[in-house]
């Protein structure tokens, strides 16, 4: 294997006595779509926070294309090329849909300006299914539409790595299908993605590979199908009966 | 009868309101009532009632300047009574000068007044230069020391605003020059009433005399703390605030022997009558220093008009520059626009302040006495 | 020792000044710029009761506290409630309340000006030396400090160890969610505001026993209170008390050992230190 | 127990709900299905007293007309809501959040018992009593929200997408406990995207589309209904697995 | 540059308006000129204030500090340097102070900044006093110049125009966009790559420098500068109040607050000198209740015309305003 795009190396994060991420290591290859799963409170969001710079690790390294990024300020990491969505959507409420997306285009890795940024934003809005609603203030949009905005905003910065924190949560089955299709497309275009998700259908059908965390530690890492069949994963996370 | 319109802009709100409401506003009221009761202001051969047009400058120079403009150009008043405090008087001086009104400053003083007066010859300074007042206490202490009543050790503090600093600027060198040993020296911020540390440190330095260039809230606070901490010195001096009647009332017997800035000739019947009238008309006591001065400034204005026989500003300025005026603080004559006869130190004694030191030729000063220890309560 | 005790007494005074605003701003979310005027008004009323009717200021508390509570309740119900209702978010409420209480500030000041004029007032009460460990302090200050301790402790117990108090904090955190747990948000916020006003008024009464005051002095108290409230972490009683004590101690230390002219600079240095090491205020909680 | 008739909600000019009628009885689990923006949350909000209703609306709880009651009084009437986005008190501890749940007068007497019940349901909350709610993970916060609503000992528990963010295991357990709760005599009104799981647990369901009720049936029937299958069950797994 | 026509029109109208206003001193002098100086002063300061506080939602109470710094820049050097040089010193001093304060507090968020700025004026006043007591000669500094009210007015008018132009340019720049994002959600701002601390500090410095210039221009009006007058905390409050009254969402918002506020206040203090405070209080409360969205909000809803949201923001290529 060549140099992985993203390498997490024995990363640890403690909040006082509570170790939320406990010496976790894994790598993500260029173009991979990695599922990060685990029970509630197992440290997934914390992991994404560490990668995106919202938190700095207590110890350990994070390398993006070999360059250490652990502990850098969030805005620097964003410029280097990491974009994210939030578990509870965070849009810019007083701005319109297109302005929200432009924010990503202007300041992120992409650093476009003016007409270019605007064109890209409109394109991305169309891609996430918000064509024709560019000028609507996002505060008036529903939860799902706001999630779309967030995704478009993250994409607008043209990141090396895209971090999705339960982006599919709260979608009804038909929306879920659309959402999954969208992620699949984005991935197919070569974008590297780490997705945290509790929707197993999505993990199963989208992610080749999965990392499973439990109580801050990594308990499994490998091909989704076999990881999800791992008895420990089933016991800690999936539950025994078949249906999810 | 066509009234004479007299404009006032001074503080009713803001940090300067406390002083202005104690000293300036009541005297304007008293004077206006008195003049009108007597039939009005004598302008030439007419007796014209006076009408006061008053504005609040909110203790701010912008506002003060605007008010003066309003008085001069909108209300077109005949005369102007200038604001309270050194700062506002200096800030409004150019404008008052532009419109030619005489500006008789009763509640402000500064160093380098000579220079200022040259630039604006329509300004008159009743309290004289800051130096005279600041140095007064030094003279008193010197007398006491030379009489063998107190020692050589002095603690001196000041409130760190324009007033306190102007005072300390000449007061300190004067103390040194008089051969005093400054054993403690410090300044504290304006508005600070938590002066326990100041008194404690001063006490620790074990001085014979305590000099505070202070303002009312801190004058009270310093005195109270001195009393609480049994800080007994032979001479205890506070500045603005010590002159208030409330100071004597509040402290009662404890006030005896406290030295204050300014003063009056308490035994002068003219002053006594004035005090009585002040209380009757305004419902509030005159203080023992600035009130009569403020009142005097109005008397001077009145007499200048009477002498000149018209409201011609140019003529009024000339008259004030050269004339002599009979007032509640005695006969006043300006030397180069500055009054050089001022009470500089007074002393409390049984609810009354007696002037113990003055510049120039004021009569009636009493001998200062050393302060008894604070009564224990 | 003298310095320490003097500092503690000053801290007690500051605690008094700040506690009311902690409730009003921290819980009812009204940044009450008229806070200092409430305090000064209480000074005047105390003065008037004492010098006019011989009512001991400590007894006066029994009238002034409840009186201020009622008045502040009405102020909240009539003047603040409409703003709370129309505010679409906390920011709007903050702006509106700043503007409205700025108006109140003038109104109160104007009324006091009409009633009492602009001159300085003070009176003598318990201005006796009280000796603690060989040093003597003003009994009035000691009383105020003890009262501050009592009020702060009572408030703490109320807020952290009673259901009603927890409800008050819940409203501070999230008024919308509070409705979902059967809390009458309007009443609770009005209660917090009124209680804050009452405490401020009591502070005024106590302070008037050793401060010289006049109509224009409210702003100074408001500023002090704001600094303490924010330094301690908005809405946090423990923080406010600690901030007040720390402030009192540093000011006294600096005034005694360095230069009274540098107290403010010292305050600032302290403030920056607190911010650098505890950006959320002394007890404030880190945002998520 | 809860009867809603002719409920209308509008936001400015936008009509979000119109002529909606529904009821929930004791011990029953009732689910509302609908696409996003259909008005599900608005419905729950209106019943809870958070969202103003139009004239003509009538909400009756235990035989009492509660249409115009304010949200905090609704809780006293026995209606508790776990809102979208949770609405927990982030700066308070887990224990305080739960204690506030029993702030309602009706809940006080049994507060201790309910607390044990909640801690039994979500042991994680018992472990983290003193943690600030906002520092809990997404799923943990959801537990706090549900626990808090239960603490008010409601007759009707309304949940807006409760499984959002819960792990598969926990979702299953949640629905099991909902069944337990219902069995104890609580009525449950549920809005849920996970239609399959919820219909399996529920007794009855309503379908809501652009502000109107377009269907109502027992849960087993709805599960079989082809229209429902395509719209709400979607059979996402089947469709997505190539 | 491709600037939307309506914005060009607005700029043109603004400049034309300013040109007309420039004739005012020729028509009136005395009182109305004084009032105009005050209005122009607050127009400049409030707009400069809103440049920073509008988009960031951080209420700065430091106006008095900047103002005083500007005033003192003039007072200290008036005898040795020509006036224009003093204005430059004020710019530098204001910006420097802002940067220092910004470095200390702007990395942190919210209320701490507010409170820090609240005491800043007093702190500066005390430091100046302390320095002057311990090292300097006098505390009060005389300023004698030959500048008249009309001169002050013209300078303030020019300053206001410059502040407006700057605000307009910032709004169209990356910096402007960055600030709007920060104002919406700081965490999002950081995660999309905005250096939030830096953006704020730059803007704070710009705003502070302008306010300092206003202070410098006003210095000659004081004649005698003392710390308590130059660093009067009331200035800070008035600025906030007027700007909020007007509304801070639009560049011209503060202006529509300043004009009526100053005139109404003036009317009241002119006609009811003894009841000023009570009436101002009541009037103020009334305004807050009658105009819920500030004057701007009211005007906007009066003239509401449907137009696409803020396209001007992006339709330009002003480079790197950072
Ligand atoms: N700031 C904090 N202080 C204390 N504990 C924290 C903090 N942030 C997170 N935690 C704890 O760390 C653990 C991991 O949290 P994290 O948000 O990473 O979980 P998660 O895997 O994303 O869970 P979920 O699937 O429920 O979102 C949790 O137990 C949480 O309570
Ligand atoms: N506060 C509001 N102001 C304006 N419109 C609103 C508001 N809240 C909801 N709406 C609108 O009302 C409609 C119904 O919204 P509601 O939140 O009830 O839908 P929902 O069925 O819960 O959707 P979701 O599945 O996305 O949660 C939507 O079109 C929404 O845009
Ligand atoms: C001597 C005092 C009456 C001086 C006045 N208080 C001032 O501000 O300067
Ligand atoms: Mg998470
Ligand atoms: Mg919903």
PDB file of C-alpha atoms in Angstrom, chain E residues 158-254:
ATOM      1  CA  UNK E 158     -15.148  63.584   5.361  1.00  0.00           C
ATOM      2  CA  UNK E 159     -14.457  60.987   8.009  1.00  0.00           C
ATOM      3  CA  UNK E 160     -18.027  59.732   7.821  1.00  0.00           C
ATOM      4  CA  UNK E 161     -17.778  59.403   4.059  1.00  0.00           C
ATOM      5  CA  UNK E 162     -14.531  57.468   4.380  1.00  0.00           C
ATOM      6  CA  UNK E 163     -16.010  55.171   6.998  1.00  0.00           C
ATOM      7  CA  UNK E 164     -18.928  54.468   4.710  1.00  0.00           C
ATOM      8  CA  UNK E 165     -16.717  53.743   1.740  1.00  0.00           C
ATOM      9  CA  UNK E 166     -14.581  51.445   3.817  1.00  0.00           C
ATOM     10  CA  UNK E 167     -17.619  49.640   5.123  1.00  0.00           C
ATOM     11  CA  UNK E 168     -18.917  49.219   1.632  1.00  0.00           C
ATOM     12  CA  UNK E 169     -15.636  47.793   0.404  1.00  0.00           C
ATOM     13  CA  UNK E 170     -15.371  45.439   3.357  1.00  0.00           C
ATOM     14  CA  UNK E 171     -18.867  44.153   2.770  1.00  0.00           C
ATOM     15  CA  UNK E 172     -17.868  43.210  -0.721  1.00  0.00           C
ATOM     16  CA  UNK E 173     -14.685  41.522   0.320  1.00  0.00           C
ATOM     17  CA  UNK E 174     -13.767  38.150   1.713  1.00  0.00           C
ATOM     18  CA  UNK E 175     -13.366  39.780   5.090  1.00  0.00           C
ATOM     19  CA  UNK E 176     -16.983  40.857   5.011  1.00  0.00           C
ATOM     20  CA  UNK E 177     -18.183  37.388   4.139  1.00  0.00           C
ATOM     21  CA  UNK E 178     -15.973  35.864   6.809  1.00  0.00           C
ATOM     22  CA  UNK E 179     -17.501  38.137   9.404  1.00  0.00           C
ATOM     23  CA  UNK E 180     -21.013  37.280   8.440  1.00  0.00           C
ATOM     24  CA  UNK E 181     -20.190  33.625   8.806  1.00  0.00           C
ATOM     25  CA  UNK E 182     -18.614  34.208  12.192  1.00  0.00           C
ATOM     26  CA  UNK E 183     -21.648  36.160  13.261  1.00  0.00           C
ATOM     27  CA  UNK E 184     -23.841  33.222  12.315  1.00  0.00           C
ATOM     28  CA  UNK E 185     -21.890  30.382  13.834  1.00  0.00           C
ATOM     29  CA  UNK E 186     -18.346  30.614  14.937  1.00  0.00           C
ATOM     30  CA  UNK E 187     -17.713  26.883  14.985  1.00  0.00           C
ATOM     31  CA  UNK E 188     -18.889  26.565  11.407  1.00  0.00           C
ATOM     32  CA  UNK E 189     -16.714  29.498  10.463  1.00  0.00           C
ATOM     33  CA  UNK E 190     -13.635  27.783  11.801  1.00  0.00           C
ATOM     34  CA  UNK E 191     -14.504  24.545  10.109  1.00  0.00           C
ATOM     35  CA  UNK E 192     -14.945  26.114   6.719  1.00  0.00           C
ATOM     36  CA  UNK E 193     -11.506  27.649   7.089  1.00  0.00           C
ATOM     37  CA  UNK E 194     -12.063  31.125   8.436  1.00  0.00           C
ATOM     38  CA  UNK E 195      -9.337  32.400  10.725  1.00  0.00           C
ATOM     39  CA  UNK E 196     -11.856  33.865  13.090  1.00  0.00           C
ATOM     40  CA  UNK E 197      -9.506  35.594  15.485  1.00  0.00           C
ATOM     41  CA  UNK E 198      -7.613  37.292  12.727  1.00  0.00           C
ATOM     42  CA  UNK E 199     -10.671  38.474  10.875  1.00  0.00           C
ATOM     43  CA  UNK E 200     -12.044  40.020  14.033  1.00  0.00           C
ATOM     44  CA  UNK E 201      -8.823  41.673  15.004  1.00  0.00           C
ATOM     45  CA  UNK E 202      -8.394  43.276  11.602  1.00  0.00           C
ATOM     46  CA  UNK E 203     -11.884  44.620  11.668  1.00  0.00           C
ATOM     47  CA  UNK E 204     -11.602  45.791  15.226  1.00  0.00           C
ATOM     48  CA  UNK E 205      -8.452  47.673  14.318  1.00  0.00           C
ATOM     49  CA  UNK E 206     -10.149  49.377  11.387  1.00  0.00           C
ATOM     50  CA  UNK E 207     -13.078  50.348  13.528  1.00  0.00           C
ATOM     51  CA  UNK E 208     -10.876  51.520  16.379  1.00  0.00           C
ATOM     52  CA  UNK E 209      -8.703  53.609  14.128  1.00  0.00           C
ATOM     53  CA  UNK E 210     -11.717  55.459  12.767  1.00  0.00           C
ATOM     54  CA  UNK E 211     -13.057  56.192  16.204  1.00  0.00           C
ATOM     55  CA  UNK E 212      -9.649  57.457  17.273  1.00  0.00           C
ATOM     56  CA  UNK E 213      -9.651  59.826  14.325  1.00  0.00           C
ATOM     57  CA  UNK E 214     -13.022  61.138  15.429  1.00  0.00           C
ATOM     58  CA  UNK E 215     -11.486  61.777  18.829  1.00  0.00           C
ATOM     59  CA  UNK E 216      -8.572  63.577  17.259  1.00  0.00           C
ATOM     60  CA  UNK E 217     -10.869  65.800  15.254  1.00  0.00           C
ATOM     61  CA  UNK E 218     -12.908  66.680  18.309  1.00  0.00           C
ATOM     62  CA  UNK E 219      -9.916  67.479  20.488  1.00  0.00           C
ATOM     63  CA  UNK E 220      -9.763  71.161  19.522  1.00  0.00           C
ATOM     64  CA  UNK E 221     -13.300  71.578  20.774  1.00  0.00           C
ATOM     65  CA  UNK E 222     -12.295  70.647  24.326  1.00  0.00           C
ATOM     66  CA  UNK E 223      -9.569  73.295  24.678  1.00  0.00           C
ATOM     67  CA  UNK E 224      -8.421  71.526  27.785  1.00  0.00           C
ATOM     68  CA  UNK E 225      -8.075  67.781  27.809  1.00  0.00           C
ATOM     69  CA  UNK E 226      -8.436  65.764  30.961  1.00  0.00           C
ATOM     70  CA  UNK E 227      -8.603  61.983  31.134  1.00  0.00           C
ATOM     71  CA  UNK E 228     -12.086  61.884  32.577  1.00  0.00           C
ATOM     72  CA  UNK E 229     -13.466  64.008  29.759  1.00  0.00           C
ATOM     73  CA  UNK E 230     -11.546  62.294  26.977  1.00  0.00           C
ATOM     74  CA  UNK E 231     -12.286  58.790  28.207  1.00  0.00           C
ATOM     75  CA  UNK E 232     -15.863  59.439  29.261  1.00  0.00           C
ATOM     76  CA  UNK E 233     -17.539  56.010  29.404  1.00  0.00           C
ATOM     77  CA  UNK E 234     -20.864  57.548  28.477  1.00  0.00           C
ATOM     78  CA  UNK E 235     -19.550  57.938  24.941  1.00  0.00           C
ATOM     79  CA  UNK E 236     -19.324  54.177  24.597  1.00  0.00           C
ATOM     80  CA  UNK E 237     -22.854  53.669  25.786  1.00  0.00           C
ATOM     81  CA  UNK E 238     -24.309  56.383  23.603  1.00  0.00           C
ATOM     82  CA  UNK E 239     -22.615  54.897  20.568  1.00  0.00           C
ATOM     83  CA  UNK E 240     -24.042  51.467  21.234  1.00  0.00           C
ATOM     84  CA  UNK E 241     -27.476  52.796  21.945  1.00  0.00           C
ATOM     85  CA  UNK E 242     -27.675  54.953  18.843  1.00  0.00           C
ATOM     86  CA  UNK E 243     -26.313  52.242  16.602  1.00  0.00           C
ATOM     87  CA  UNK E 244     -28.638  49.601  17.975  1.00  0.00           C
ATOM     88  CA  UNK E 245     -31.505  51.982  17.680  1.00  0.00           C
ATOM     89  CA  UNK E 246     -30.790  52.385  14.012  1.00  0.00           C
ATOM     90  CA  UNK E 247     -30.006  48.755  13.462  1.00  0.00           C
ATOM     91  CA  UNK E 248     -26.687  47.236  12.547  1.00  0.00           C
ATOM     92  CA  UNK E 249     -27.619  44.981   9.704  1.00  0.00           C
ATOM     93  CA  UNK E 250     -27.173  47.687   7.127  1.00  0.00           C
ATOM     94  CA  UNK E 251     -24.268  49.990   6.697  1.00  0.00           C
ATOM     95  CA  UNK E 252     -26.547  52.988   6.903  1.00  0.00           C
ATOM     96  CA  UNK E 253     -28.391  51.612   9.921  1.00  0.00           C
ATOM     97  CA  UNK E 254     -26.484  53.486  12.617  1.00  0.00           C
TER      98      UNK E 254
END
